[in-house]
RNA sequence: GGAGAGAUGGCCGAGCGGCUGAAGGCGGCGGAUUGCUAAUCCGUUAUAGGGCUAAUGGCUCUAUCCAGGGUUCGAAUCCCUGUCUCUCCGCCA
C-alpha cells in the first residue's frame, strides 16, 4: 500500500507511476475523499475536545456535591453529534481505503517502461545453450517413458493441471528441495517451515488480497486461503511487529507447495508440468533497511542464480517492464532457464523488491538508528520453483539412450545415483 | 467439539465508572557521583491521526489498555459478540 501522505503530496508522481503499469485507479477520488476526511476530523476532534473538558467539569461538580444536570444534558447532545460525525468519518475512510488498497506499487526508476513483457530487458545470460545431436524429448514424454512422471494419474486423482512424480522422479524433487534449502541456509538464510493455509489479513499483508482473490484457493467453512507462495507466511512472520534496526537485514528461506487456480490461463502452456495448480517452491525472503534494499535485491538475484549455476543449467535474467510487474513489486527480475526439450526459456524465479509496500500493509516497522519508526523494505525471490526446474533437468540432462544423468550436486541427495533409466 | 480462566506500554505487573496515556518494577536512554570489572542517585522513556508554525525543530488537539458493538454526560474499569492464549475433558496423526 502507498503512504496516504505521499499520495496527497505527490499526486502527479503517483499517477505517472501507475500509468506506466497500465493501471487506472482513481487517484483523484482518493484525494477528494482524503480532504473530506480531514475536514470531518477537524470538526469532530474539536467537539471531542469540548466534551473532554466538560466531562472533567462534571466530575469536579459531582465531587463538590454541586448540581451538574445542565452540563450533562448539553453533553448528551454533543455526544450524539460526535456519534453521527464518527459514523460519517468511518464511511468516508472505508470508501477511501477501498480504493487505496487497489493502488499498485510505483515502479522504480530503473524499471524499463513498457506495456507488457515484450518490453522486458535481458540483463545477462549464463551458460551455453546446448545443441544435442539427438532429439530431446519433452519432459512429459521422457518422464512417462522412465516411469517417474505420471500426468494421467494426477488428472485422474485431481483433474487437469496437476502432476504426479514417482520413484526417482519424486526423489529428484526431494533432492532438489534439499539442495536448494542447504545452499541458501549455508549462505545465512534461516530455514522456516510455516503454515500453508493462512487468513485473509495475512493475504492482504503481502498484497495478494484484494487483487488476486480469484487466483487463490479458498476454504469455504473457515474463510482461509491456500498459499500461492511461501512468501506469504514467511514475510508475514513480521506482521504487526516492531523490529530493532540491529536485527536487519533478516534473511529467511522456506519450502512449500504453492496453490494457484490459474483462472483464465487455460490453453496457455498446458502441456506437462509447466503450468499447474500445485507445485513446490523454495522461496527466499529478506527484510532489510530501506537504504540497502536495492543492493539486497542484486544479491538476492545472485543467490537464486547460484542454484542454476550449481545445476549447470543455462538461463537468462530479465528486468521486467513496468507493465509486467506484479501488483506489489517496485522492481522485479525474472530468471528464465533453458529447457532443451520444449526448446524455450521458462520463467523459474521472480526476484522482487517491494520497498515498503508490503511492510505498510502488514504494519511491520523498525526503529532506526535515530529511534524513528520506519517501514523496512521487503524482498523475495524464488530459489527456485520446482515444477519448471524438474522439466529442465529432465530435458537438459537427457542422453541419447533415453536415460537422464543426475546432476552432480544432487547425487549426495540421491543416494549416489548417477543415472535415471 | 464440551467446561473453565485470561488478554493492560519494549517486557513484567497494578488498576474504585470521572486529572489514568495509564501506579510500581525491569529494560533502554541522558546525567551526577564513587579508585576500581560494579553500586548508588536524579531525570527521561509509546504509537497513529489532525491542526498551527517554515521549523530538518516547536506548539496543540484527538485516538489507542486484544478486536468490534452496547450502556453512560463520562469506560482500561459494566454488558454482548468475536479472536487468540492457557487448564481440564473428548477426539486424533
Coordinates of C-alpha atoms (C1' of nucleotides) in Angstrom, one line a residue:
Chain A
X1 CA 0.0 0.0 0.0
X2 CA 1.2 3.5 -0.7
X3 CA 1.5 6.1 2.0
X4 CA -1.6 8.3 2.0
X5 CA 0.5 11.3 2.8
X6 CA 2.8 10.5 -0.1
X7 CA -0.2 10.3 -2.4
X8 CA -1.5 13.6 -1.1
X9 CA 1.8 15.4 -1.6
X10 CA 2.8 13.8 -4.9
X11 CA -0.4 13.1 -6.8
X12 CA 1.2 13.6 -10.2
X13 CA 4.1 11.2 -9.4
X14 CA 1.7 8.6 -8.3
X15 CA -0.5 8.9 -11.3
X16 CA 2.5 8.8 -13.6
X17 CA 3.7 5.7 -11.8
X18 CA 0.6 3.7 -12.1
X19 CA 0.1 4.8 -15.7
X20 CA 3.3 3.1 -16.5
X21 CA 1.7 -0.1 -15.4
X22 CA -1.5 0.4 -17.3
X23 CA -3.3 0.9 -14.1
X24 CA -6.2 3.4 -13.9
X25 CA -7.1 3.5 -10.3
X26 CA -8.8 6.8 -9.5
X27 CA -6.2 8.8 -7.5
X28 CA -8.3 12.0 -7.7
X29 CA -11.1 10.2 -5.9
X30 CA -8.7 9.2 -3.1
X31 CA -7.6 12.8 -2.8
X32 CA -11.1 14.1 -2.7
X33 CA -12.2 11.6 0.0
X34 CA -9.0 12.4 1.9
X35 CA -9.8 16.1 2.1
X36 CA -13.3 15.3 3.1
X37 CA -12.0 13.0 5.7
X38 CA -9.7 15.6 7.2
X39 CA -12.5 18.2 7.2
X40 CA -14.6 15.8 9.3
X41 CA -11.7 15.1 11.6
X42 CA -11.2 18.7 12.3
X43 CA -14.8 19.2 13.3
X44 CA -15.2 16.1 15.3
X45 CA -12.0 16.5 17.2
X46 CA -13.0 20.0 18.3
X47 CA -16.2 18.6 19.6
X48 CA -14.4 15.8 21.4
X49 CA -12.0 18.3 23.0
X50 CA -15.0 20.2 24.3
X51 CA -16.6 17.0 25.6
X52 CA -13.4 16.1 27.4
X53 CA -13.3 19.5 29.1
X54 CA -16.9 19.4 30.1
X55 CA -16.5 15.8 31.4
X56 CA -13.8 17.0 33.7
X57 CA -16.0 19.8 35.0
X58 CA -18.9 17.5 35.6
X59 CA -16.6 15.3 37.7
X60 CA -15.5 18.3 39.7
X61 CA -19.0 19.4 40.4
X62 CA -20.1 16.0 41.4
X63 CA -17.2 15.7 43.7
X64 CA -18.1 19.0 45.2
X65 CA -21.7 17.9 45.6
X66 CA -22.9 20.5 43.1
X67 CA -25.7 20.0 40.5
X68 CA -24.3 19.1 37.1
X69 CA -27.5 18.3 35.3
X70 CA -27.4 21.2 32.9
X71 CA -24.0 20.2 31.6
X72 CA -25.0 16.6 31.4
X73 CA -28.0 17.5 29.2
X74 CA -25.8 19.6 27.0
X75 CA -23.2 16.9 26.7
X76 CA -25.8 14.4 25.7
X77 CA -26.4 16.4 22.6
X78 CA -22.7 16.9 21.8
X79 CA -22.3 13.1 22.2
X80 CA -25.0 12.5 19.6
X81 CA -23.3 14.9 17.2
X82 CA -20.0 13.2 17.7
X83 CA -21.5 9.8 17.1
X84 CA -23.0 11.0 13.8
X85 CA -19.7 12.5 12.6
X86 CA -17.8 9.4 13.6
X87 CA -20.1 7.3 11.5
X88 CA -19.7 9.7 8.6
X89 CA -15.9 9.6 9.0
X90 CA -15.9 5.8 9.0
X91 CA -17.9 5.7 5.8
X92 CA -15.5 8.1 4.1
X93 CA -12.4 6.3 5.3
X94 CA -13.8 3.0 4.2
X95 CA -14.5 4.3 0.8
X96 CA -11.1 5.9 0.5
X97 CA -9.3 2.7 1.7
X98 CA -11.3 0.5 -0.6
X99 CA -9.7 2.4 -3.5
X100 CA -6.3 2.8 -1.8
X101 CA -5.8 -0.9 -1.4
X102 CA -6.1 -1.3 -5.1
X103 CA -3.3 1.1 -6.0
X104 CA -0.3 -0.9 -7.1
X105 CA 3.3 -0.1 -6.1
X106 CA 5.1 2.6 -8.1
X107 CA 7.8 1.2 -10.4
X108 CA 11.4 2.0 -9.5
X109 CA 13.2 4.4 -11.9
X110 CA 15.4 1.6 -13.2
X111 CA 12.4 -0.4 -14.4
X112 CA 12.0 -0.3 -18.2
X113 CA 8.8 1.4 -19.2
X114 CA 6.5 -0.7 -21.4
X115 CA 3.0 -2.1 -21.6
X116 CA 3.9 -5.7 -21.3
X117 CA 6.5 -8.4 -21.3
X118 CA 7.7 -7.5 -24.8
X119 CA 9.4 -4.5 -23.2
X120 CA 11.3 -6.7 -20.7
X121 CA 15.1 -6.2 -20.9
X122 CA 17.5 -9.1 -20.8
X123 CA 20.3 -8.1 -18.4
X124 CA 22.5 -11.1 -18.7
X125 CA 22.8 -14.7 -19.9
X126 CA 24.6 -17.5 -18.3
X127 CA 25.7 -20.8 -19.8
X128 CA 25.7 -22.2 -23.3
X129 CA 22.5 -23.4 -24.9
X130 CA 23.2 -27.0 -25.8
X131 CA 22.9 -28.3 -29.3
X132 CA 22.4 -32.0 -28.8
X133 CA 22.8 -34.3 -31.8
X134 CA 19.6 -36.3 -31.0
X135 CA 16.0 -35.4 -30.5
X136 CA 15.5 -34.3 -26.9
X137 CA 12.1 -35.4 -25.7
X138 CA 9.9 -33.0 -23.8
X139 CA 9.8 -33.8 -20.0
X140 CA 6.3 -35.3 -20.1
X141 CA 7.4 -37.8 -22.7
X142 CA 10.7 -38.8 -21.2
X143 CA 9.2 -38.7 -17.7
X144 CA 6.4 -41.1 -18.7
X145 CA 8.9 -43.4 -20.5
X146 CA 11.1 -43.7 -17.4
X147 CA 8.1 -44.2 -15.2
X148 CA 8.9 -41.2 -13.0
X149 CA 6.2 -38.8 -14.1
X150 CA 2.5 -39.7 -14.4
X151 CA 0.4 -36.8 -15.6
X152 CA -2.6 -39.1 -16.4
X153 CA -2.7 -40.4 -12.8
X154 CA -2.6 -36.8 -11.5
X155 CA -5.5 -35.9 -13.8
X156 CA -7.5 -38.9 -12.6
X157 CA -6.9 -38.1 -8.9
X158 CA -7.3 -34.4 -9.0
X159 CA -8.1 -33.0 -12.5
X160 CA -6.2 -31.2 -15.2
X161 CA -3.2 -29.1 -14.1
X162 CA -1.7 -31.5 -11.6
X163 CA 1.4 -33.7 -11.8
X164 CA 2.4 -36.8 -10.0
X165 CA 6.0 -37.9 -9.6
X166 CA 7.0 -41.4 -8.5
X167 CA 10.1 -43.3 -7.7
X168 CA 13.2 -41.5 -8.7
X169 CA 11.1 -38.6 -10.0
X170 CA 9.7 -38.0 -6.5
X171 CA 13.2 -38.4 -5.1
X172 CA 14.6 -36.0 -7.6
X173 CA 12.1 -33.3 -6.4
X174 CA 13.1 -34.0 -2.8
X175 CA 16.8 -33.8 -3.7
X176 CA 16.3 -30.5 -5.4
X177 CA 14.5 -29.1 -2.5
X178 CA 17.2 -30.2 -0.1
X179 CA 20.0 -29.0 -2.3
X180 CA 18.4 -25.5 -2.5
X181 CA 17.5 -25.2 1.2
X182 CA 21.0 -26.3 2.1
X183 CA 22.6 -23.9 -0.3
X184 CA 20.6 -20.9 1.0
X185 CA 20.9 -21.9 4.6
X186 CA 24.7 -22.1 4.2
X187 CA 24.6 -18.5 3.0
X188 CA 22.9 -17.2 6.0
X189 CA 19.2 -17.7 5.3
X190 CA 17.2 -19.0 8.3
X191 CA 15.1 -22.0 7.3
X192 CA 11.4 -21.6 8.0
X193 CA 8.6 -24.2 7.9
X194 CA 5.4 -22.0 8.0
X195 CA 1.7 -22.7 7.6
X196 CA 0.3 -23.4 4.1
X197 CA -3.1 -22.1 4.9
X198 CA -3.5 -18.5 6.1
X199 CA -6.1 -16.0 7.0
X200 CA -7.3 -13.1 4.9
X201 CA -5.3 -10.5 6.8
X202 CA -2.1 -12.3 6.0
X203 CA -3.0 -12.4 2.3
X204 CA -3.7 -8.7 2.5
X205 CA -0.3 -8.1 4.1
X206 CA 1.8 -9.3 1.2
X207 CA -0.6 -7.8 -1.4
X208 CA -2.4 -10.9 -2.7
X209 CA -5.7 -9.5 -1.5
X210 CA -7.9 -8.0 -2.7
X211 CA -6.4 -8.0 -6.2
X212 CA -5.7 -11.7 -6.6
X213 CA -8.7 -13.2 -4.9
X214 CA -9.8 -15.1 -8.0
X215 CA -6.4 -16.7 -8.4
X216 CA -6.4 -18.4 -5.0
X217 CA -8.0 -21.5 -3.5
X218 CA -10.2 -20.6 -0.5
X219 CA -11.7 -22.8 2.2
X220 CA -15.4 -22.3 2.3
X221 CA -16.0 -23.1 6.0
X222 CA -13.3 -21.1 7.7
X223 CA -12.5 -18.3 5.2
X224 CA -8.9 -19.3 4.9
X225 CA -6.7 -19.3 1.8
X226 CA -4.2 -21.8 0.5
X227 CA -0.9 -20.0 -0.1
X228 CA 0.2 -19.3 -3.6
X229 CA 3.8 -19.0 -2.4
X230 CA 5.8 -19.3 0.8
X231 CA 6.4 -15.6 0.5
X232 CA 3.1 -15.1 2.2
X233 CA 3.5 -16.9 5.5
X234 CA 7.2 -16.2 5.8
X235 CA 7.0 -12.4 5.1
X236 CA 4.0 -12.2 7.4
X237 CA 6.1 -13.7 10.2
X238 CA 6.9 -10.0 10.9
X239 CA 3.3 -8.7 10.5
X240 CA 2.4 -6.2 13.2
X241 CA 5.9 -6.3 14.6
X242 CA 8.5 -3.7 15.6
X243 CA 12.0 -4.8 14.7
X244 CA 15.2 -3.2 16.1
X245 CA 17.4 -1.9 13.3
X246 CA 20.2 -4.0 14.7
X247 CA 18.3 -7.2 13.6
X248 CA 18.3 -6.1 10.0
X249 CA 18.9 -7.5 7.5
X250 CA 16.8 -10.6 8.1
X251 CA 17.2 -13.5 5.6
X252 CA 14.7 -16.4 5.6
X253 CA 14.1 -19.3 3.3
X254 CA 11.3 -21.9 3.2
X255 CA 9.9 -24.6 1.1
X256 CA 6.2 -25.1 0.4
X257 CA 3.7 -26.2 -2.0
X258 CA 2.1 -23.4 -4.0
X259 CA -1.6 -23.5 -4.9
X260 CA -2.8 -21.5 -7.8
X261 CA -6.1 -21.6 -9.6
X262 CA -4.6 -20.2 -12.7
X263 CA -8.0 -18.8 -13.6
X264 CA -8.1 -17.6 -17.2
X265 CA -4.9 -19.3 -18.1
X266 CA -6.5 -22.2 -19.8
X267 CA -4.9 -23.2 -23.1
X268 CA -1.6 -21.5 -22.4
X269 CA 1.5 -23.7 -21.7
X270 CA -0.8 -26.6 -20.7
X271 CA 1.4 -29.5 -21.6
X272 CA 3.3 -31.2 -18.9
X273 CA 4.3 -29.6 -15.6
X274 CA 4.8 -26.1 -16.8
X275 CA 1.6 -24.6 -15.7
X276 CA -0.1 -26.4 -12.8
X277 CA -2.4 -25.8 -9.9
X278 CA 0.0 -27.1 -7.3
X279 CA 3.8 -27.0 -7.3
X280 CA 6.7 -27.0 -4.9
X281 CA 8.9 -24.0 -4.5
X282 CA 11.8 -22.8 -2.3
X283 CA 11.3 -19.2 -1.5
X284 CA 13.8 -16.6 -0.1
X285 CA 12.6 -13.6 1.8
X286 CA 14.5 -10.6 3.0
X287 CA 13.5 -7.8 5.5
X288 CA 16.0 -5.0 5.1
X289 CA 16.9 -1.4 5.8
X290 CA 15.4 0.9 3.2
X291 CA 18.8 2.3 2.3
X292 CA 20.2 -1.0 1.2
X293 CA 17.2 -2.7 -0.4
X294 CA 18.4 -2.3 -4.0
X295 CA 21.8 -3.8 -3.1
X296 CA 19.9 -6.6 -1.4
X297 CA 17.8 -7.1 -4.5
X298 CA 21.0 -7.7 -6.6
X299 CA 22.5 -10.1 -4.0
X300 CA 19.2 -12.0 -3.8
X301 CA 19.2 -12.4 -7.5
X302 CA 22.7 -13.8 -7.4
X303 CA 21.6 -16.2 -4.7
X304 CA 18.9 -17.6 -6.9
X305 CA 21.3 -17.8 -9.9
X306 CA 23.7 -19.8 -7.7
X307 CA 21.2 -22.6 -7.8
X308 CA 21.1 -22.8 -11.6
X309 CA 24.8 -22.4 -11.8
X310 CA 25.3 -25.3 -9.4
X311 CA 23.0 -27.3 -11.6
X312 CA 24.8 -26.1 -14.8
X313 CA 21.5 -25.1 -16.5
X314 CA 21.7 -22.1 -18.9
X315 CA 19.5 -19.2 -18.0
X316 CA 18.9 -15.5 -18.6
X317 CA 17.9 -12.7 -16.3
X318 CA 15.2 -10.2 -17.3
X319 CA 14.5 -6.8 -15.8
X320 CA 10.7 -6.7 -16.0
X321 CA 9.0 -3.9 -17.7
X322 CA 6.6 -1.7 -15.8
X323 CA 3.5 -3.2 -17.4
X324 CA 4.7 -6.7 -16.5
X325 CA 5.3 -6.0 -12.8
X326 CA 3.2 -7.8 -10.2
X327 CA 0.9 -5.6 -8.1
X328 CA 3.2 -5.1 -5.0
X329 CA 6.6 -5.0 -6.7
X330 CA 8.6 -1.9 -7.3
X331 CA 11.2 -3.8 -9.3
X332 CA 11.4 -7.4 -10.4
X333 CA 14.0 -9.6 -12.1
X334 CA 12.8 -12.8 -13.7
X335 CA 15.1 -15.7 -14.2
X336 CA 14.3 -17.9 -17.2
X337 CA 16.0 -21.1 -17.7
X338 CA 16.5 -23.0 -21.0
X339 CA 14.6 -26.2 -21.4
X340 CA 16.1 -28.3 -24.2
X341 CA 13.1 -30.4 -24.9
X342 CA 10.4 -27.7 -25.3
X343 CA 13.2 -25.5 -26.7
X344 CA 12.3 -22.3 -24.9
X345 CA 13.0 -20.3 -21.9
X346 CA 10.8 -21.0 -18.8
X347 CA 10.2 -18.5 -16.0
X348 CA 11.6 -20.1 -12.9
X349 CA 12.2 -17.3 -10.5
X350 CA 10.9 -13.9 -9.7
X351 CA 13.2 -11.7 -7.5
X352 CA 11.4 -8.6 -6.4
X353 CA 11.8 -5.5 -4.2
X354 CA 8.5 -4.4 -2.7
X355 CA 10.1 -1.5 -0.9
X356 CA 7.8 -0.6 2.0
X357 CA 4.6 -1.6 0.1
X358 CA 4.1 -4.8 2.0
X359 CA 5.5 -3.6 5.3
X360 CA 3.0 -0.8 5.3
X361 CA 0.2 -3.3 4.7
X362 CA 1.5 -5.7 7.3
X363 CA 2.1 -2.8 9.8
X364 CA 5.7 -4.1 10.1
X365 CA 8.1 -1.4 11.3
X366 CA 11.6 -1.0 12.6
X367 CA 13.2 1.5 14.9
X368 CA 16.1 3.1 13.1
X369 CA 19.4 4.4 14.4
X370 CA 17.7 7.7 15.4
X371 CA 14.9 5.8 17.2
X372 CA 12.4 6.8 14.5
X373 CA 9.7 4.3 13.4
X374 CA 10.1 3.4 9.8
X375 CA 8.9 0.7 7.5
X376 CA 11.5 -1.8 6.4
X377 CA 11.8 -2.9 2.8
X378 CA 10.8 -6.5 2.0
X379 CA 12.1 -8.6 -0.9
X380 CA 11.6 -12.1 -2.0
X381 CA 12.9 -14.4 -4.7
X382 CA 12.1 -17.9 -5.8
X383 CA 15.1 -20.1 -5.1
X384 CA 13.6 -21.7 -7.2
X385 CA 10.3 -23.2 -8.5
X386 CA 10.3 -27.0 -8.9
X387 CA 7.6 -27.5 -11.5
X388 CA 9.8 -25.9 -14.1
X389 CA 13.1 -26.9 -12.7
X390 CA 12.3 -30.6 -12.9
X391 CA 11.4 -30.4 -16.6
X392 CA 14.6 -28.5 -17.3
X393 CA 16.6 -31.3 -15.5
X394 CA 14.8 -34.0 -17.4
X395 CA 15.4 -32.3 -20.7
X396 CA 18.8 -30.7 -20.3
X397 CA 20.3 -33.8 -18.7
X398 CA 18.7 -36.2 -21.2
X399 CA 21.0 -38.6 -23.0
X400 CA 20.7 -40.1 -26.5
X401 CA 19.9 -43.5 -25.0
X402 CA 16.9 -42.2 -23.2
X403 CA 18.5 -42.1 -19.7
X404 CA 18.9 -39.0 -17.6
X405 CA 22.2 -38.1 -15.9
X406 CA 21.7 -36.9 -12.3
X407 CA 23.3 -33.5 -11.9
X408 CA 26.5 -33.8 -9.7
X409 CA 25.3 -31.5 -7.0
X410 CA 22.2 -33.7 -6.5
X411 CA 23.9 -37.0 -6.2
X412 CA 24.6 -36.8 -2.5
X413 CA 20.8 -36.3 -2.1
X414 CA 20.0 -39.2 -4.4
X415 CA 22.0 -41.8 -2.5
X416 CA 24.8 -41.6 -5.0
X417 CA 22.7 -42.5 -8.0
X418 CA 24.3 -41.2 -11.3
X419 CA 21.6 -42.1 -13.8
X420 CA 17.9 -42.4 -14.1
X421 CA 16.8 -45.1 -16.5
Chain B
rG1 C1' -16.3 -30.5 20.0
rG2 C1' -17.6 -29.6 25.7
rA3 C1' -16.2 -26.8 30.5
rG4 C1' -13.4 -23.0 32.8
rA5 C1' -9.6 -19.0 33.2
rG6 C1' -7.2 -15.0 31.0
rA7 C1' -5.6 -10.9 27.3
rU8 C1' -3.1 -3.7 30.2
rG9 C1' 3.0 0.3 27.4
rG10 C1' 9.7 -2.9 24.8
rC11 C1' 9.0 -6.7 29.0
rC12 C1' 6.7 -7.9 34.0
rG13 C1' 2.7 -6.1 36.6
rA14 C1' -1.3 -2.7 39.5
rG15 C1' -5.7 -0.5 38.4
rC16 C1' -12.5 2.5 42.8
rG17 C1' -17.2 4.3 36.1
rG18 C1' -14.6 10.7 36.4
rC19 C1' -6.8 14.9 36.1
rU20 C1' -5.3 7.2 34.5
rG21 C1' -1.6 7.7 28.4
rA22 C1' -2.3 4.6 32.5
rA23 C1' 0.9 3.3 39.7
rG24 C1' 5.2 0.1 40.6
rG25 C1' 9.3 -2.7 38.8
rC26 C1' 12.6 -4.4 34.8
rG27 C1' 15.0 -2.9 30.5
rG28 C1' 16.6 1.4 27.4
rC29 C1' 18.5 6.4 27.0
rG30 C1' 20.7 11.0 29.3
rG31 C1' 23.2 12.9 33.5
rA32 C1' 25.6 13.0 38.6
rU33 C1' 28.8 10.6 41.8
rU34 C1' 32.4 6.9 43.6
rG35 C1' 39.7 4.2 43.0
rC36 C1' 38.2 0.5 41.0
rU37 C1' 35.1 -5.5 36.1
rA38 C1' 30.0 -2.6 39.7
rA39 C1' 27.0 0.0 43.1
rU40 C1' 24.0 4.4 44.2
rC41 C1' 21.2 8.7 43.0
rC42 C1' 18.5 12.1 39.5
rG43 C1' 15.9 12.7 35.1
rU44 C1' 13.7 10.6 30.8
rU45 C1' 11.1 6.7 28.1
rA46 C1' 4.7 4.8 23.2
rU47 C1' 2.3 4.9 18.5
rA48 C1' -1.0 6.8 15.0
rG49 C1' -4.0 10.7 13.0
rG50 C1' -5.5 16.0 12.7
rG51 C1' -4.4 21.4 13.2
rC52 C1' -0.9 25.5 13.8
rU53 C1' 4.2 27.1 12.9
rA54 C1' 8.8 27.2 7.5
rA55 C1' 11.0 24.7 11.7
rU56 C1' 15.2 19.3 9.3
rG57 C1' 12.5 21.5 15.4
rG58 C1' 8.4 23.5 18.2
rC59 C1' 3.3 24.1 20.0
rU60 C1' -1.6 22.0 20.3
rC61 C1' -5.8 18.6 19.8
rU62 C1' -7.8 13.6 19.1
rA63 C1' -7.5 8.4 19.4
rU64 C1' -5.3 4.0 21.3
rC65 C1' -5.3 -0.7 28.0
rC66 C1' -6.8 -7.9 22.2
rA67 C1' -10.9 -6.5 18.2
rG68 C1' -15.9 -4.9 17.2
rG69 C1' -20.5 -3.4 19.2
rG70 C1' -23.5 -1.6 23.5
rU71 C1' -24.8 1.1 28.4
rU72 C1' -23.4 6.2 30.3
rC73 C1' -22.8 13.2 30.4
rG74 C1' -18.2 10.1 31.0
rA75 C1' -15.5 3.2 30.1
rA76 C1' -8.9 0.1 30.9
rU77 C1' -12.9 -0.4 34.6
rC78 C1' -20.0 -2.5 33.4
rC79 C1' -22.8 -5.7 29.3
rC80 C1' -22.7 -8.5 24.5
rU81 C1' -20.1 -10.7 20.3
rG82 C1' -15.6 -12.3 18.1
rU83 C1' -10.3 -13.6 18.0
rC84 C1' -6.2 -15.6 20.5
rU85 C1' -3.7 -18.0 24.8
rC86 C1' -3.8 -21.4 29.0
rU87 C1' -6.1 -25.6 32.0
rC88 C1' -9.3 -29.9 32.1
rC89 C1' -12.4 -33.4 29.2
rG90 C1' -13.4 -35.7 24.4
rC91 C1' -11.3 -36.9 19.5
rC92 C1' -6.9 -37.7 16.9
rA93 C1' -1.7 -38.2 13.1

